[in-house]
mmCIF file of C-alpha atoms and ligand atoms in Angstrom:
data_model
loop_
_atom_site.group_PDB
_atom_site.id
_atom_site.type_symbol
_atom_site.label_atom_id
_atom_site.label_comp_id
_atom_site.label_asym_id
_atom_site.label_seq_id
_atom_site.Cartn_x
_atom_site.Cartn_y
_atom_site.Cartn_z
ATOM 1 C CA MET A 1 153.555 66.928 25.704
ATOM 2 C CA ALA A 2 156.897 65.894 24.244
ATOM 3 C CA ILE A 3 158.945 68.430 26.161
ATOM 4 C CA SER A 4 159.490 69.438 29.793
ATOM 5 C CA ASN A 5 157.875 72.440 31.468
ATOM 6 C CA ARG A 6 161.262 74.107 31.601
ATOM 7 C CA SER A 7 161.760 73.586 27.856
ATOM 8 C CA GLN A 8 158.370 75.123 27.119
ATOM 9 C CA LEU A 9 159.151 78.142 29.257
ATOM 10 C CA ALA A 10 162.626 78.560 27.817
ATOM 11 C CA ILE A 11 161.351 78.412 24.254
ATOM 12 C CA LYS A 12 158.693 81.005 25.083
ATOM 13 C CA GLN A 13 161.081 83.394 26.874
ATOM 14 C CA GLY A 14 164.333 82.783 25.171
ATOM 15 C CA GLY A 15 163.888 84.188 21.823
ATOM 16 C CA TRP A 16 164.324 87.888 21.074
ATOM 17 C CA ILE A 17 167.252 87.389 18.775
ATOM 18 C CA ARG A 18 165.682 84.307 17.203
ATOM 19 C CA LYS A 19 162.416 86.212 16.773
ATOM 20 C CA MET A 20 164.231 88.983 14.911
ATOM 21 C CA PHE A 21 165.961 86.375 12.790
ATOM 22 C CA GLU A 22 162.553 85.053 11.709
ATOM 23 C CA VAL A 23 161.242 88.572 11.059
ATOM 24 C CA ALA A 24 164.321 89.243 8.891
ATOM 25 C CA ILE A 25 163.605 86.183 6.742
ATOM 26 C CA GLU A 26 159.996 87.252 6.265
ATOM 27 C CA LEU A 27 160.887 90.871 5.421
ATOM 28 C CA LYS A 28 163.600 89.788 2.999
ATOM 29 C CA GLN A 29 161.103 87.572 1.170
ATOM 30 C CA ARG A 30 158.666 90.501 0.891
ATOM 31 C CA PHE A 31 161.023 93.383 0.112
ATOM 32 C CA GLY A 32 164.188 91.733 -1.218
ATOM 33 C CA ASP A 33 167.528 91.279 0.572
ATOM 34 C CA ASP A 34 168.835 94.716 -0.359
ATOM 35 C CA ASN A 35 165.921 96.538 1.221
ATOM 36 C CA VAL A 36 166.123 94.992 4.682
ATOM 37 C CA PHE A 37 168.682 96.325 7.201
ATOM 38 C CA ASP A 38 169.291 93.586 9.715
ATOM 39 C CA LEU A 39 171.212 94.860 12.758
ATOM 40 C CA SER A 40 169.950 92.146 15.072
ATOM 41 C CA LEU A 41 172.629 89.431 14.954
ATOM 42 C CA GLY A 42 176.119 89.263 16.447
ATOM 43 C CA ASN A 43 177.402 87.184 13.547
ATOM 44 C CA PRO A 44 180.603 88.747 12.160
ATOM 45 C CA ILE A 45 180.367 89.500 8.427
ATOM 46 C CA VAL A 46 184.107 89.747 7.977
ATOM 47 C CA GLU A 47 186.091 86.754 6.786
ATOM 48 C CA PRO A 48 188.689 85.232 9.134
ATOM 49 C CA PRO A 49 192.226 86.663 8.787
ATOM 50 C CA GLN A 50 194.479 85.207 6.065
ATOM 51 C CA GLU A 51 196.666 83.636 8.736
ATOM 52 C CA PHE A 52 193.681 81.488 9.773
ATOM 53 C CA THR A 53 193.082 80.192 6.257
ATOM 54 C CA GLY A 54 196.828 79.585 5.955
ATOM 55 C CA GLU A 55 196.883 77.413 9.089
ATOM 56 C CA VAL A 56 193.835 75.432 7.936
ATOM 57 C CA ALA A 57 195.448 74.881 4.513
ATOM 58 C CA LYS A 58 198.651 73.633 6.169
ATOM 59 C CA LEU A 59 196.681 71.095 8.189
ATOM 60 C CA ILE A 60 194.775 69.858 5.180
ATOM 61 C CA ASN A 61 197.863 69.608 2.987
ATOM 62 C CA SER A 62 200.060 67.893 5.556
ATOM 63 C CA PRO A 63 197.952 66.534 8.404
ATOM 64 C CA PRO A 64 199.857 65.543 11.554
ATOM 65 C CA HIS A 65 199.682 61.817 12.266
ATOM 66 C CA GLY A 66 196.451 60.844 14.057
ATOM 67 C CA TYR A 67 195.082 64.314 14.485
ATOM 68 C CA HIS A 68 191.426 63.339 14.062
ATOM 69 C CA ARG A 69 191.541 61.102 17.125
ATOM 70 C CA TYR A 70 190.387 61.613 20.694
ATOM 71 C CA MET A 71 192.833 63.547 22.835
ATOM 72 C CA PRO A 72 193.063 64.420 26.546
ATOM 73 C CA ASN A 73 189.757 66.116 27.452
ATOM 74 C CA ALA A 74 191.536 69.369 28.379
ATOM 75 C CA GLY A 75 192.893 69.664 24.822
ATOM 76 C CA TYR A 76 196.344 69.517 23.187
ATOM 77 C CA GLU A 77 199.114 70.510 25.554
ATOM 78 C CA SER A 78 200.900 72.443 22.799
ATOM 79 C CA THR A 79 197.812 74.615 22.163
ATOM 80 C CA ARG A 80 197.343 75.209 25.886
ATOM 81 C CA ASP A 81 201.053 76.142 26.080
ATOM 82 C CA ALA A 82 200.575 78.772 23.350
ATOM 83 C CA ILE A 83 197.621 80.266 25.241
ATOM 84 C CA ALA A 84 199.489 80.182 28.553
ATOM 85 C CA GLN A 85 202.348 82.038 26.869
ATOM 86 C CA ILE A 86 200.156 84.883 25.532
ATOM 87 C CA LEU A 87 198.301 85.213 28.850
ATOM 88 C CA THR A 88 201.637 85.398 30.668
ATOM 89 C CA GLN A 89 202.774 88.170 28.311
ATOM 90 C CA GLU A 90 199.541 90.125 28.661
ATOM 91 C CA SER A 91 198.916 89.723 32.381
ATOM 92 C CA GLY A 92 202.426 89.451 33.814
ATOM 93 C CA LEU A 93 201.350 86.322 35.741
ATOM 94 C CA GLY A 94 203.026 82.996 35.047
ATOM 95 C CA PHE A 95 200.463 80.756 33.305
ATOM 96 C CA SER A 96 201.124 77.137 32.357
ATOM 97 C CA HIS A 97 199.012 74.713 30.308
ATOM 98 C CA ASP A 98 197.733 73.282 33.619
ATOM 99 C CA GLU A 99 195.528 76.374 34.029
ATOM 100 C CA ILE A 100 194.026 76.198 30.521
ATOM 101 C CA LEU A 101 191.129 74.059 29.272
ATOM 102 C CA MET A 102 190.117 74.130 25.595
ATOM 103 C CA THR A 103 186.350 74.432 25.078
ATOM 104 C CA CYS A 104 183.596 74.568 22.483
ATOM 105 C CA GLY A 105 183.483 78.374 22.496
ATOM 106 C CA ALA A 106 182.520 80.623 25.390
ATOM 107 C CA ALA A 107 179.065 79.034 25.550
ATOM 108 C CA GLY A 108 180.572 75.589 26.180
ATOM 109 C CA ALA A 109 183.037 77.077 28.655
ATOM 110 C CA LEU A 110 180.380 78.814 30.745
ATOM 111 C CA ASN A 111 178.305 75.647 30.986
ATOM 112 C CA VAL A 112 181.354 73.646 32.088
ATOM 113 C CA VAL A 113 182.271 76.270 34.704
ATOM 114 C CA PHE A 114 178.761 76.457 36.169
ATOM 115 C CA GLU A 115 178.398 72.671 36.326
ATOM 116 C CA SER A 116 181.758 72.527 38.127
ATOM 117 C CA ILE A 117 181.139 75.174 40.806
ATOM 118 C CA LEU A 118 177.385 75.434 41.495
ATOM 119 C CA ASN A 119 175.382 73.603 44.119
ATOM 120 C CA PRO A 120 171.586 73.674 43.630
ATOM 121 C CA GLN A 121 170.151 77.160 44.375
ATOM 122 C CA ASP A 122 173.560 78.848 44.402
ATOM 123 C CA GLU A 123 173.333 82.383 43.062
ATOM 124 C CA VAL A 124 175.294 83.931 40.239
ATOM 125 C CA ILE A 125 175.166 87.713 39.969
ATOM 126 C CA ILE A 126 174.974 89.026 36.422
ATOM 127 C CA LEU A 127 175.165 92.684 35.431
ATOM 128 C CA ALA A 128 172.405 94.094 33.244
ATOM 129 C CA PRO A 129 172.410 94.668 30.390
ATOM 130 C CA TYR A 130 173.692 91.112 29.898
ATOM 131 C CA PHE A 131 173.975 88.548 27.113
ATOM 132 C CA GLY A 132 170.530 86.869 27.237
ATOM 133 C CA GLU A 133 171.912 83.322 27.219
ATOM 134 C CA PHE A 134 173.579 83.838 30.622
ATOM 135 C CA THR A 135 170.375 83.067 32.508
ATOM 136 C CA PHE A 136 169.980 79.752 30.677
ATOM 137 C CA TYR A 137 173.626 78.756 31.216
ATOM 138 C CA ILE A 138 173.214 79.354 34.968
ATOM 139 C CA GLU A 139 169.825 77.638 35.248
ATOM 140 C CA ASN A 140 171.103 74.659 33.209
ATOM 141 C CA HIS A 141 173.178 73.804 36.283
ATOM 142 C CA GLN A 142 170.567 74.544 38.941
ATOM 143 C CA GLY A 143 171.934 77.985 39.720
ATOM 144 C CA ILE A 144 169.887 81.131 40.165
ATOM 145 C CA PRO A 145 170.738 84.260 38.180
ATOM 146 C CA VAL A 146 170.534 87.429 40.273
ATOM 147 C CA VAL A 147 170.514 90.683 38.317
ATOM 148 C CA SER A 148 172.466 93.780 39.311
ATOM 149 C CA GLN A 149 171.603 96.825 37.196
ATOM 150 C CA THR A 150 174.604 98.858 36.026
ATOM 151 C CA ASN A 151 174.583 102.665 36.089
ATOM 152 C CA GLU A 152 173.510 105.041 33.286
ATOM 153 C CA SER A 153 176.801 104.447 31.464
ATOM 154 C CA PHE A 154 176.413 100.681 31.903
ATOM 155 C CA GLN A 155 179.319 100.518 34.364
ATOM 156 C CA PRO A 156 178.989 98.258 37.445
ATOM 157 C CA ASP A 157 177.133 99.764 40.392
ATOM 158 C CA LEU A 158 179.205 98.754 43.403
ATOM 159 C CA GLU A 159 176.437 99.540 45.883
ATOM 160 C CA SER A 160 173.962 97.318 44.073
ATOM 161 C CA LEU A 161 176.553 94.533 43.948
ATOM 162 C CA ALA A 162 177.286 94.900 47.660
ATOM 163 C CA ASP A 163 173.560 94.663 48.448
ATOM 164 C CA LEU A 164 173.106 91.541 46.349
ATOM 165 C CA ILE A 165 176.061 89.502 47.593
ATOM 166 C CA GLY A 166 174.840 87.105 50.270
ATOM 167 C CA PRO A 167 175.449 83.633 51.703
ATOM 168 C CA LYS A 168 174.109 81.980 48.533
ATOM 169 C CA THR A 169 176.340 83.977 46.163
ATOM 170 C CA ARG A 170 178.747 81.643 44.389
ATOM 171 C CA ALA A 171 179.982 83.866 41.578
ATOM 172 C CA ILE A 172 179.820 87.254 39.903
ATOM 173 C CA LEU A 173 179.816 87.012 36.123
ATOM 174 C CA ILE A 174 181.085 90.042 34.232
ATOM 175 C CA ASN A 175 181.355 90.604 30.484
ATOM 176 C CA SER A 176 183.611 93.353 29.184
ATOM 177 C CA PRO A 177 183.684 94.606 26.445
ATOM 178 C CA ASN A 178 180.010 94.128 26.941
ATOM 179 C CA ASN A 179 177.341 92.609 24.760
ATOM 180 C CA PRO A 180 175.031 94.577 24.282
ATOM 181 C CA SER A 181 176.445 97.959 25.430
ATOM 182 C CA GLY A 182 180.020 97.818 24.064
ATOM 183 C CA VAL A 183 181.417 99.355 27.266
ATOM 184 C CA LEU A 184 184.757 98.274 28.693
ATOM 185 C CA TYR A 185 185.196 98.027 32.470
ATOM 186 C CA PRO A 186 188.357 99.923 33.476
ATOM 187 C CA LYS A 187 191.048 98.383 35.670
ATOM 188 C CA SER A 188 189.970 100.578 38.599
ATOM 189 C CA THR A 189 186.460 99.075 38.471
ATOM 190 C CA LEU A 190 187.807 95.521 38.383
ATOM 191 C CA SER A 191 189.929 96.366 41.374
ATOM 192 C CA GLN A 192 186.886 97.696 43.274
ATOM 193 C CA ILE A 193 184.868 94.581 42.405
ATOM 194 C CA GLY A 194 187.775 92.377 43.564
ATOM 195 C CA ALA A 195 188.054 94.274 46.858
ATOM 196 C CA LEU A 196 184.298 94.030 47.425
ATOM 197 C CA ILE A 197 184.312 90.269 46.821
ATOM 198 C CA SER A 198 187.242 89.761 49.213
ATOM 199 C CA LYS A 199 185.472 91.800 51.903
ATOM 200 C CA LYS A 200 182.257 89.801 51.464
ATOM 201 C CA GLU A 201 184.159 86.509 51.448
ATOM 202 C CA SER A 202 185.635 87.246 54.844
ATOM 203 C CA GLU A 203 182.327 88.540 56.244
ATOM 204 C CA LEU A 204 180.367 85.548 54.952
ATOM 205 C CA GLY A 205 183.077 82.908 55.324
ATOM 206 C CA SER A 206 182.432 81.793 51.748
ATOM 207 C CA GLU A 207 184.270 81.633 48.442
ATOM 208 C CA ILE A 208 182.966 83.747 45.570
ATOM 209 C CA PHE A 209 184.303 83.403 42.036
ATOM 210 C CA LEU A 210 184.827 86.332 39.707
ATOM 211 C CA ILE A 211 184.114 84.980 36.230
ATOM 212 C CA SER A 212 185.067 87.145 33.297
ATOM 213 C CA ASP A 213 183.371 86.245 30.004
ATOM 214 C CA GLU A 214 185.572 87.930 27.447
ATOM 215 C CA PRO A 215 184.917 86.861 23.854
ATOM 216 C CA TYR A 216 185.418 90.510 22.767
ATOM 217 C CA ARG A 217 188.704 91.005 24.641
ATOM 218 C CA ARG A 218 190.627 91.703 21.427
ATOM 219 C CA ILE A 219 187.954 93.977 19.943
ATOM 220 C CA VAL A 220 188.847 97.111 21.876
ATOM 221 C CA PHE A 221 188.966 100.626 20.393
ATOM 222 C CA ASP A 222 190.781 103.944 20.839
ATOM 223 C CA ASP A 223 194.092 102.217 21.722
ATOM 224 C CA LEU A 224 192.705 101.152 25.096
ATOM 225 C CA ILE A 225 194.499 98.253 26.779
ATOM 226 C CA TYR A 226 192.336 95.357 27.917
ATOM 227 C CA PRO A 227 192.624 94.961 31.712
ATOM 228 C CA HIS A 228 192.806 91.323 32.776
ATOM 229 C CA VAL A 229 190.804 90.225 35.780
ATOM 230 C CA PHE A 230 193.335 87.944 37.456
ATOM 231 C CA GLU A 231 195.235 90.415 39.610
ATOM 232 C CA HIS A 232 191.990 91.618 41.189
ATOM 233 C CA HIS A 233 190.710 88.387 42.742
ATOM 234 C CA HIS A 234 192.345 85.078 43.618
ATOM 235 C CA ALA A 235 189.322 82.939 42.635
ATOM 236 C CA SER A 236 189.043 84.335 39.125
ATOM 237 C CA ILE A 237 188.261 82.545 35.894
ATOM 238 C CA ALA A 238 188.547 84.042 32.409
ATOM 239 C CA ILE A 239 186.650 82.705 29.442
ATOM 240 C CA HIS A 240 187.809 83.498 25.959
ATOM 241 C CA SER A 241 186.566 82.491 22.545
ATOM 242 C CA HIS A 242 187.810 82.974 19.002
ATOM 243 C CA SER A 243 184.262 83.325 17.648
ATOM 244 C CA LYS A 244 184.599 87.075 17.307
ATOM 245 C CA ASP A 245 188.303 87.944 17.245
ATOM 246 C CA LEU A 246 189.010 85.450 14.447
ATOM 247 C CA ALA A 247 185.446 85.650 13.048
ATOM 248 C CA ILE A 248 184.901 81.872 13.321
ATOM 249 C CA PRO A 249 181.773 81.445 15.503
ATOM 250 C CA GLY A 250 180.722 78.343 13.552
ATOM 251 C CA GLU A 251 183.949 76.546 14.471
ATOM 252 C CA ARG A 252 183.317 76.452 18.250
ATOM 253 C CA ILE A 253 186.689 77.129 19.801
ATOM 254 C CA GLY A 254 187.514 78.896 23.056
ATOM 255 C CA TYR A 255 189.127 78.274 26.413
ATOM 256 C CA ILE A 256 188.899 78.637 30.181
ATOM 257 C CA ALA A 257 191.886 80.151 32.021
ATOM 258 C CA LEU A 258 192.208 79.791 35.797
ATOM 259 C CA ASN A 259 194.100 82.293 37.899
ATOM 260 C CA PRO A 260 197.555 80.720 38.483
ATOM 261 C CA LYS A 261 197.395 82.113 42.030
ATOM 262 C CA TYR A 262 194.116 80.393 42.909
ATOM 263 C CA GLY A 263 194.737 77.930 45.770
ATOM 264 C CA HIS A 264 192.305 75.231 44.623
ATOM 265 C CA LYS A 265 193.101 75.407 40.914
ATOM 266 C CA SER A 266 194.049 71.721 40.518
ATOM 267 C CA GLN A 267 190.787 70.540 42.054
ATOM 268 C CA LEU A 268 188.788 73.013 39.964
ATOM 269 C CA MET A 269 190.623 71.992 36.787
ATOM 270 C CA GLU A 270 189.882 68.345 37.507
ATOM 271 C CA ALA A 271 186.164 69.162 37.696
ATOM 272 C CA LEU A 272 186.282 71.295 34.538
ATOM 273 C CA ILE A 273 187.959 68.491 32.593
ATOM 274 C CA PHE A 274 185.450 65.974 33.905
ATOM 275 C CA TRP A 275 182.440 68.093 32.918
ATOM 276 C CA ASN A 276 183.881 69.085 29.566
ATOM 277 C CA ARG A 277 183.788 65.366 28.848
ATOM 278 C CA SER A 278 180.561 64.442 30.593
ATOM 279 C CA LEU A 279 178.400 67.306 29.397
ATOM 280 C CA GLY A 280 179.097 65.820 25.990
ATOM 281 C CA PHE A 281 181.606 68.266 24.540
ATOM 282 C CA VAL A 282 184.349 65.623 25.147
ATOM 283 C CA ASN A 283 186.998 67.996 23.790
ATOM 284 C CA ALA A 284 187.190 71.162 21.716
ATOM 285 C CA PRO A 285 187.435 70.466 17.958
ATOM 286 C CA ALA A 286 190.868 69.058 17.061
ATOM 287 C CA ILE A 287 191.252 70.917 13.790
ATOM 288 C CA MET A 288 190.574 74.241 15.495
ATOM 289 C CA GLN A 289 192.964 73.526 18.361
ATOM 290 C CA ASN A 290 195.636 72.780 15.776
ATOM 291 C CA THR A 291 194.767 75.961 13.894
ATOM 292 C CA ILE A 292 194.563 78.576 16.626
ATOM 293 C CA ARG A 293 197.796 77.447 18.302
ATOM 294 C CA ALA A 294 199.807 79.678 15.985
ATOM 295 C CA LEU A 295 197.265 82.517 15.952
ATOM 296 C CA GLN A 296 197.339 83.821 19.507
ATOM 297 C CA GLY A 297 198.641 87.213 18.381
ATOM 298 C CA VAL A 298 196.242 87.468 15.415
ATOM 299 C CA SER A 299 192.776 88.970 15.094
ATOM 300 C CA VAL A 300 190.446 90.413 12.476
ATOM 301 C CA ASN A 301 190.975 94.032 11.502
ATOM 302 C CA ILE A 302 189.679 95.902 14.554
ATOM 303 C CA GLN A 303 189.875 99.270 12.788
ATOM 304 C CA GLN A 304 186.949 98.375 10.559
ATOM 305 C CA TYR A 305 184.720 97.857 13.613
ATOM 306 C CA GLN A 306 185.973 101.102 15.107
ATOM 307 C CA ASP A 307 185.139 102.924 11.837
ATOM 308 C CA LYS A 308 181.615 101.488 11.909
ATOM 309 C CA ARG A 309 181.270 102.501 15.562
ATOM 310 C CA ASP A 310 182.370 106.058 14.664
ATOM 311 C CA LEU A 311 179.961 106.329 11.740
ATOM 312 C CA LEU A 312 176.948 105.003 13.623
ATOM 313 C CA TYR A 313 177.659 106.901 16.833
ATOM 314 C CA SER A 314 178.053 110.206 15.041
ATOM 315 C CA GLU A 315 174.925 109.684 12.885
ATOM 316 C CA LEU A 316 172.680 108.541 15.743
ATOM 317 C CA THR A 317 173.760 111.228 18.195
ATOM 318 C CA SER A 318 173.268 113.935 15.571
ATOM 319 C CA MET A 319 169.724 112.619 15.043
ATOM 320 C CA GLY A 320 169.168 113.105 18.789
ATOM 321 C CA TYR A 321 169.513 109.530 20.065
ATOM 322 C CA GLN A 322 171.117 109.125 23.502
ATOM 323 C CA VAL A 323 173.980 106.675 23.138
ATOM 324 C CA THR A 324 176.823 105.547 25.427
ATOM 325 C CA ARG A 325 179.872 105.461 23.161
ATOM 326 C CA PRO A 326 181.085 101.851 22.904
ATOM 327 C CA GLN A 327 184.754 101.120 23.562
ATOM 328 C CA GLY A 328 184.759 97.615 22.180
ATOM 329 C CA ALA A 329 182.827 94.634 20.752
ATOM 330 C CA PHE A 330 180.491 95.535 17.876
ATOM 331 C CA TYR A 331 177.264 96.552 19.565
ATOM 332 C CA MET A 332 175.620 99.820 20.515
ATOM 333 C CA PHE A 333 172.815 100.149 23.061
ATOM 334 C CA PRO A 334 170.969 103.474 22.594
ATOM 335 C CA LYS A 335 168.139 104.650 24.797
ATOM 336 C CA SER A 336 164.746 104.052 23.257
ATOM 337 C CA PRO A 337 163.172 107.459 22.473
ATOM 338 C CA ILE A 338 159.864 106.061 23.755
ATOM 339 C CA GLU A 339 159.520 104.227 27.040
ATOM 340 C CA ASN A 340 158.539 100.903 25.552
ATOM 341 C CA ASP A 341 161.568 99.469 23.768
ATOM 342 C CA ILE A 342 159.538 96.650 22.185
ATOM 343 C CA GLU A 343 157.201 99.173 20.556
ATOM 344 C CA PHE A 344 160.182 101.201 19.428
ATOM 345 C CA VAL A 345 161.831 98.199 17.790
ATOM 346 C CA ASN A 346 158.518 97.540 16.018
ATOM 347 C CA LEU A 347 158.498 101.136 14.745
ATOM 348 C CA LEU A 348 161.977 100.692 13.279
ATOM 349 C CA GLN A 349 160.772 97.482 11.671
ATOM 350 C CA GLU A 350 158.259 99.491 9.651
ATOM 351 C CA TYR A 351 161.330 100.915 7.885
ATOM 352 C CA ASN A 352 162.844 97.436 7.547
ATOM 353 C CA VAL A 353 165.455 98.165 10.226
ATOM 354 C CA LEU A 354 165.888 95.244 12.631
ATOM 355 C CA THR A 355 167.272 95.704 16.135
ATOM 356 C CA VAL A 356 166.698 93.883 19.449
ATOM 357 C CA PRO A 357 164.756 95.364 22.399
ATOM 358 C CA GLY A 358 166.561 95.930 25.708
ATOM 359 C CA HIS A 359 164.064 93.501 27.269
ATOM 360 C CA GLY A 360 166.160 90.679 25.772
ATOM 361 C CA PHE A 361 169.183 91.874 27.806
ATOM 362 C CA GLY A 362 167.524 92.576 31.156
ATOM 363 C CA ARG A 363 167.468 96.335 30.495
ATOM 364 C CA PRO A 364 164.138 97.579 29.130
ATOM 365 C CA GLY A 365 164.046 101.118 27.710
ATOM 366 C CA TYR A 366 167.011 100.571 25.366
ATOM 367 C CA PHE A 367 167.636 98.679 22.152
ATOM 368 C CA ARG A 368 170.658 96.857 20.726
ATOM 369 C CA ILE A 369 172.217 97.541 17.375
ATOM 370 C CA SER A 370 174.726 95.026 16.104
ATOM 371 C CA TYR A 371 177.004 96.849 13.659
ATOM 372 C CA CYS A 372 179.111 93.911 12.491
ATOM 373 C CA VAL A 373 177.404 94.322 9.127
ATOM 374 C CA ASP A 374 178.368 95.587 5.652
ATOM 375 C CA ASP A 375 178.504 99.363 5.273
ATOM 376 C CA ARG A 376 175.645 99.011 2.769
ATOM 377 C CA VAL A 377 173.391 97.673 5.548
ATOM 378 C CA LEU A 378 174.630 100.241 8.075
ATOM 379 C CA ASN A 379 174.184 103.182 5.692
ATOM 380 C CA GLY A 380 170.845 101.813 4.486
ATOM 381 C CA SER A 381 169.502 101.718 8.032
ATOM 382 C CA LEU A 382 170.151 105.421 8.684
ATOM 383 C CA GLU A 383 167.064 106.621 6.835
ATOM 384 C CA GLY A 384 164.830 104.493 9.070
ATOM 385 C CA PHE A 385 166.571 105.723 12.243
ATOM 386 C CA GLN A 386 166.173 109.296 11.013
ATOM 387 C CA LYS A 387 162.473 108.929 10.165
ATOM 388 C CA VAL A 388 161.613 107.429 13.535
ATOM 389 C CA ALA A 389 163.773 110.044 15.285
ATOM 390 C CA SER A 390 161.965 112.923 13.551
ATOM 391 C CA GLU A 391 158.690 111.561 14.859
ATOM 392 C CA PHE A 392 159.688 110.714 18.428
ATOM 393 C CA ILE A 393 162.709 112.790 19.507
HETATM 394 C C1 PLP B 1 178.913 87.915 25.856
HETATM 395 C C2 PLP B 1 178.937 86.632 25.111
HETATM 396 N N1 PLP B 1 179.298 85.525 25.760
HETATM 397 C C3 PLP B 1 179.338 84.333 25.134
HETATM 398 C C4 PLP B 1 178.988 84.222 23.802
HETATM 399 C C5 PLP B 1 179.043 82.880 23.156
HETATM 400 O O1 PLP B 1 180.127 82.860 22.279
HETATM 401 P P1 PLP B 1 180.714 81.528 21.634
HETATM 402 O O2 PLP B 1 180.416 81.594 20.171
HETATM 403 O O3 PLP B 1 182.177 81.617 21.891
HETATM 404 O O4 PLP B 1 180.097 80.390 22.312
HETATM 405 C C6 PLP B 1 178.596 85.360 23.089
HETATM 406 C C7 PLP B 1 178.173 85.257 21.696
HETATM 407 O O5 PLP B 1 177.663 86.154 21.081
HETATM 408 C C8 PLP B 1 178.570 86.600 23.767
HETATM 409 O O6 PLP B 1 178.201 87.723 23.155
#
């Protein structure tokens, strides 16, 4: 056998979204691209904002001297300064470049964080429904994912969290706006989570990180303000990525921000820089660091995602689906009208509508719709949703 036992298991378990991707290819070959309504992928269909293309053009037309070379592993100081400045504005805390590390997206960032803080068998609490890759990122670094189910509206269940925090707990990983539910955790909830962690830290005599994975931080609807995590816990780490807000997931650019008030931040940053290098990322792509420096106040048109949310939410609820109204990101996570979400997703597939079962997100009984698609695809899918609804709701 060429591969390890863990690789075999991971390949077997790890593939709902990949599976749907393969089904989409097969259906498109059989029925033609226009007759397949693929709502399974979180790959933005919009083009990056003009400002992004403008920055790339500037770099190509007048490249700074030596900008394809290696750089400090944390990234360019000037880019980290620009990020520190926007975080200072948004959070009211004084950030400097010393608290920022440039990474290969949120995926790279999470791996670097876990390698830096986990001892073997340390536990990381994740809140279901969760982004399916979280379990792999934690296990990659010998950690153990521990799942806390959220409530019916996909908001954190403080009692469940309190029960799960124990001597082995090293971190709680939250993701808001959430993939797959689209819910945003309000400031009051972050404050409760922070207070709970502090209480447990003093009871257990341990240190527990609050890690906020926030690639959808700028995709927030209804004029809501994104609440930062920092003021709620001293040992807090935020992870941002431009994959979604600038619609550049193929370019692999994001960052880690440490709470300026965290007492051991220099030691932690040293470890993050070391692992960014030694896990093989070395540094985040130079061209992207040079590009996003000037784009910290820029994002794709959020209104278009909000319009798609409004259309889909109103159509699905009028068909009788039970849906928690998303407040951000570009996903919706309706309840499956039949108990078995995998069967339900298969039923939708008979109408060439592709979604992902809740099983893939640690929350069976639901299914994920990704609505970062053309209106043609969204509108085309409605007939399938309606037909299945008339049979099962
Ligand atoms: C919740 C969440 N975290 C992390 C990632 C990884 O993003 P990136 O492209 O920045 O690595 C994604 C991507 O879909 C995501 O949804």
